[in-house]
PDB file of C-alpha atoms in Angstrom:
ATOM      1  CA  UNK V 288       0.000   0.000   0.000  1.00 93.00           C
ATOM      2  CA  UNK V 289       0.994   3.632  -0.357  1.00 96.00           C
ATOM      3  CA  UNK V 290       2.864   5.084   2.591  1.00 97.00           C
ATOM      4  CA  UNK V 291       4.041   8.637   3.166  1.00 98.00           C
ATOM      5  CA  UNK V 292       6.432   9.274   6.034  1.00 97.00           C
ATOM      6  CA  UNK V 293       7.322  12.835   7.010  1.00 97.00           C
ATOM      7  CA  UNK V 294      10.315  13.961   9.016  1.00 97.00           C
ATOM      8  CA  UNK V 295      12.201  17.138   9.843  1.00 98.00           C
ATOM      9  CA  UNK V 296       9.776  18.976  12.071  1.00 97.00           C
ATOM     10  CA  UNK V 297      10.786  20.511  15.363  1.00 97.00           C
ATOM     11  CA  UNK V 298      11.094  23.658  17.444  1.00 98.00           C
ATOM     12  CA  UNK V 299      12.768  26.689  15.908  1.00 98.00           C
ATOM     13  CA  UNK V 300      12.993  30.380  16.745  1.00 98.00           C
ATOM     14  CA  UNK V 301      11.293  32.970  14.596  1.00 98.00           C
ATOM     15  CA  UNK V 302      13.435  33.767  11.583  1.00 98.00           C
ATOM     16  CA  UNK V 303      14.898  30.291  11.520  1.00 98.00           C
ATOM     17  CA  UNK V 304      14.650  27.500   8.974  1.00 98.00           C
ATOM     18  CA  UNK V 305      13.543  23.906   8.764  1.00 98.00           C
ATOM     19  CA  UNK V 306      13.517  21.343   5.982  1.00 98.00           C
ATOM     20  CA  UNK V 307      10.747  18.778   5.922  1.00 98.00           C
ATOM     21  CA  UNK V 308      11.087  15.525   4.010  1.00 98.00           C
ATOM     22  CA  UNK V 309       8.463  13.035   2.923  1.00 98.00           C
ATOM     23  CA  UNK V 310       9.470   9.596   1.691  1.00 98.00           C
ATOM     24  CA  UNK V 311       6.856   7.777  -0.358  1.00 98.00           C
ATOM     25  CA  UNK V 312       6.571   4.060  -0.977  1.00 96.00           C
ATOM     26  CA  UNK V 313       4.116   1.891  -2.859  1.00 94.00           C
ATOM     27  CA  UNK V 314       3.115   4.410  -5.541  1.00 93.00           C
ATOM     28  CA  UNK V 315       4.141   5.635  -8.971  1.00 93.00           C
ATOM     29  CA  UNK V 316       5.753   8.608  -7.277  1.00 95.00           C
ATOM     30  CA  UNK V 317       7.381  10.216 -10.302  1.00 94.00           C
ATOM     31  CA  UNK V 318       4.046  10.371 -12.121  1.00 96.00           C
ATOM     32  CA  UNK V 319       2.104  11.985  -9.305  1.00 96.00           C
ATOM     33  CA  UNK V 320       1.605  15.470  -7.974  1.00 97.00           C
ATOM     34  CA  UNK V 321       2.670  16.060  -4.394  1.00 97.00           C
ATOM     35  CA  UNK V 322       1.860  18.684  -1.819  1.00 97.00           C
ATOM     36  CA  UNK V 323       2.118  19.844   1.759  1.00 98.00           C
ATOM     37  CA  UNK V 324      -0.692  21.133   3.899  1.00 97.00           C
ATOM     38  CA  UNK V 325      -0.725  22.309   7.498  1.00 98.00           C
ATOM     39  CA  UNK V 326      -3.257  22.493  10.240  1.00 97.00           C
ATOM     40  CA  UNK V 327      -3.048  24.325  13.525  1.00 95.00           C
ATOM     41  CA  UNK V 328      -5.508  23.716  16.393  1.00 90.00           C
ATOM     42  CA  UNK V 329      -8.802  25.420  15.661  1.00 92.00           C
ATOM     43  CA  UNK V 330      -7.753  26.310  12.123  1.00 93.00           C
ATOM     44  CA  UNK V 331      -8.783  25.038   8.710  1.00 93.00           C
ATOM     45  CA  UNK V 332      -6.393  22.947   6.680  1.00 95.00           C
ATOM     46  CA  UNK V 333      -4.182  25.083   4.467  1.00 96.00           C
ATOM     47  CA  UNK V 334      -2.394  23.754   1.421  1.00 97.00           C
ATOM     48  CA  UNK V 335       0.927  25.590   1.577  1.00 98.00           C
ATOM     49  CA  UNK V 336       2.722  24.164  -1.446  1.00 98.00           C
ATOM     50  CA  UNK V 337       2.249  21.725  -4.290  1.00 97.00           C
ATOM     51  CA  UNK V 338       4.315  20.381  -7.164  1.00 97.00           C
ATOM     52  CA  UNK V 339       3.269  18.598 -10.336  1.00 96.00           C
ATOM     53  CA  UNK V 340       4.941  15.503 -11.695  1.00 95.00           C
ATOM     54  CA  UNK V 341       6.880  17.768 -14.062  1.00 95.00           C
ATOM     55  CA  UNK V 342       8.031  20.122 -11.337  1.00 95.00           C
ATOM     56  CA  UNK V 343       5.661  23.060 -11.666  1.00 96.00           C
ATOM     57  CA  UNK V 344       5.075  24.552  -8.236  1.00 97.00           C
ATOM     58  CA  UNK V 345       2.428  26.613  -6.496  1.00 97.00           C
ATOM     59  CA  UNK V 346       2.346  28.266  -3.075  1.00 97.00           C
ATOM     60  CA  UNK V 347      -0.124  29.766  -0.683  1.00 97.00           C
ATOM     61  CA  UNK V 348       0.223  33.525  -0.397  1.00 97.00           C
ATOM     62  CA  UNK V 349       1.044  33.119   3.291  1.00 97.00           C
ATOM     63  CA  UNK V 350       4.300  31.296   2.502  1.00 98.00           C
ATOM     64  CA  UNK V 351       5.242  32.582  -0.942  1.00 98.00           C
ATOM     65  CA  UNK V 352       8.847  33.702  -1.030  1.00 97.00           C
ATOM     66  CA  UNK V 353       9.695  31.844   2.195  1.00 98.00           C
ATOM     67  CA  UNK V 354       8.891  28.185   1.454  1.00 98.00           C
ATOM     68  CA  UNK V 355      10.173  26.044  -1.406  1.00 98.00           C
ATOM     69  CA  UNK V 356       8.800  22.669  -2.443  1.00 98.00           C
ATOM     70  CA  UNK V 357      10.953  20.292  -4.433  1.00 98.00           C
ATOM     71  CA  UNK V 358      11.070  16.630  -5.329  1.00 98.00           C
ATOM     72  CA  UNK V 359      13.693  13.974  -5.975  1.00 97.00           C
ATOM     73  CA  UNK V 360      12.108  11.245  -8.056  1.00 96.00           C
ATOM     74  CA  UNK V 361      15.140   9.000  -7.702  1.00 97.00           C
ATOM     75  CA  UNK V 362      14.586   8.988  -3.941  1.00 97.00           C
ATOM     76  CA  UNK V 363      10.757   9.045  -3.987  1.00 98.00           C
ATOM     77  CA  UNK V 364      11.007  12.080  -1.747  1.00 98.00           C
ATOM     78  CA  UNK V 365       9.387  15.489  -1.632  1.00 98.00           C
ATOM     79  CA  UNK V 366      10.839  18.334   0.426  1.00 98.00           C
ATOM     80  CA  UNK V 367       9.572  21.548   1.953  1.00 98.00           C
ATOM     81  CA  UNK V 368      12.284  24.067   2.686  1.00 98.00           C
ATOM     82  CA  UNK V 369      10.948  26.651   5.136  1.00 98.00           C
ATOM     83  CA  UNK V 370      12.846  29.881   5.731  1.00 98.00           C
ATOM     84  CA  UNK V 371      12.117  33.061   7.688  1.00 98.00           C
ATOM     85  CA  UNK V 372       9.729  31.121   9.860  1.00 98.00           C
ATOM     86  CA  UNK V 373       7.095  32.975  11.848  1.00 98.00           C
ATOM     87  CA  UNK V 374       5.121  31.947  14.937  1.00 97.00           C
ATOM     88  CA  UNK V 375       2.014  31.747  12.762  1.00 96.00           C
ATOM     89  CA  UNK V 376       3.681  28.947  10.786  1.00 98.00           C
ATOM     90  CA  UNK V 377       3.268  26.723  13.851  1.00 98.00           C
ATOM     91  CA  UNK V 378       1.184  23.706  12.838  1.00 98.00           C
ATOM     92  CA  UNK V 379       1.283  20.035  12.030  1.00 98.00           C
ATOM     93  CA  UNK V 380       2.557  19.669   8.475  1.00 98.00           C
ATOM     94  CA  UNK V 381       1.287  16.821   6.313  1.00 98.00           C
ATOM     95  CA  UNK V 382       2.618  15.451   3.053  1.00 98.00           C
ATOM     96  CA  UNK V 383       0.076  14.356   0.448  1.00 97.00           C
ATOM     97  CA  UNK V 384       0.096  12.608  -2.897  1.00 97.00           C
ATOM     98  CA  UNK V 385      -2.325  12.652  -5.792  1.00 95.00           C
ATOM     99  CA  UNK V 386      -2.855   9.692  -8.102  1.00 92.00           C
ATOM    100  CA  UNK V 387      -2.303  11.914 -11.109  1.00 90.00           C
ATOM    101  CA  UNK V 388       0.169  14.480 -12.388  1.00 91.00           C
ATOM    102  CA  UNK V 389      -1.694  17.724 -11.708  1.00 90.00           C
ATOM    103  CA  UNK V 390      -1.856  19.566  -8.419  1.00 89.00           C
ATOM    104  CA  UNK V 391      -4.868  20.903  -6.555  1.00 88.00           C
ATOM    105  CA  UNK V 392      -5.256  23.696  -3.993  1.00 88.00           C
ATOM    106  CA  UNK V 393      -7.534  21.456  -1.930  1.00 90.00           C
ATOM    107  CA  UNK V 394      -6.149  18.816   0.419  1.00 90.00           C
ATOM    108  CA  UNK V 395      -9.299  16.688   0.046  1.00 90.00           C
ATOM    109  CA  UNK V 396      -8.565  16.206  -3.646  1.00 92.00           C
ATOM    110  CA  UNK V 397      -5.360  14.318  -2.926  1.00 94.00           C
ATOM    111  CA  UNK V 398      -5.481  10.581  -2.434  1.00 94.00           C
ATOM    112  CA  UNK V 399      -2.882   9.769   0.189  1.00 96.00           C
ATOM    113  CA  UNK V 400      -1.607  11.608   3.271  1.00 97.00           C
ATOM    114  CA  UNK V 401       1.155  11.131   5.794  1.00 97.00           C
ATOM    115  CA  UNK V 402       0.892  11.124   9.561  1.00 97.00           C
ATOM    116  CA  UNK V 403       2.223  14.653   9.962  1.00 97.00           C
ATOM    117  CA  UNK V 404       5.172  16.315  11.614  1.00 98.00           C
ATOM    118  CA  UNK V 405       4.948  19.112  14.184  1.00 98.00           C
ATOM    119  CA  UNK V 406       6.544  22.464  13.439  1.00 98.00           C
ATOM    120  CA  UNK V 407       6.684  24.951  16.305  1.00 98.00           C
ATOM    121  CA  UNK V 408       8.064  28.450  15.838  1.00 98.00           C
ATOM    122  CA  UNK V 409       8.781  30.414  18.996  1.00 97.00           C
ATOM    123  CA  UNK V 410       8.758  34.201  19.111  1.00 93.00           C
TER     124      UNK V 410
END
């Protein structure tokens, strides 16, 4: 079955950086769009970044210019580089995979999700 395993979360001071990784198994990874969404307590899910199978990317306005999504098809891994972190970036971050090549701004339209990794940004 398809499995997505995130890592790289943690506690960081405002202005700092973190790099999240998501290793995928059991799918045709290179053919599929990938994305990251986050959810903080009491908040709606927010898709922060997505990447198509060909490498086209899209970002939420809240993270544009600070976050970068990338993928390594040889390693079945998608990354989220997060710079200039702010306390409002605090959330659980989830990796997600679609069964097709195109990305969506809606987390519900993806087909597989990881278990999440906590990111906490202190002020």
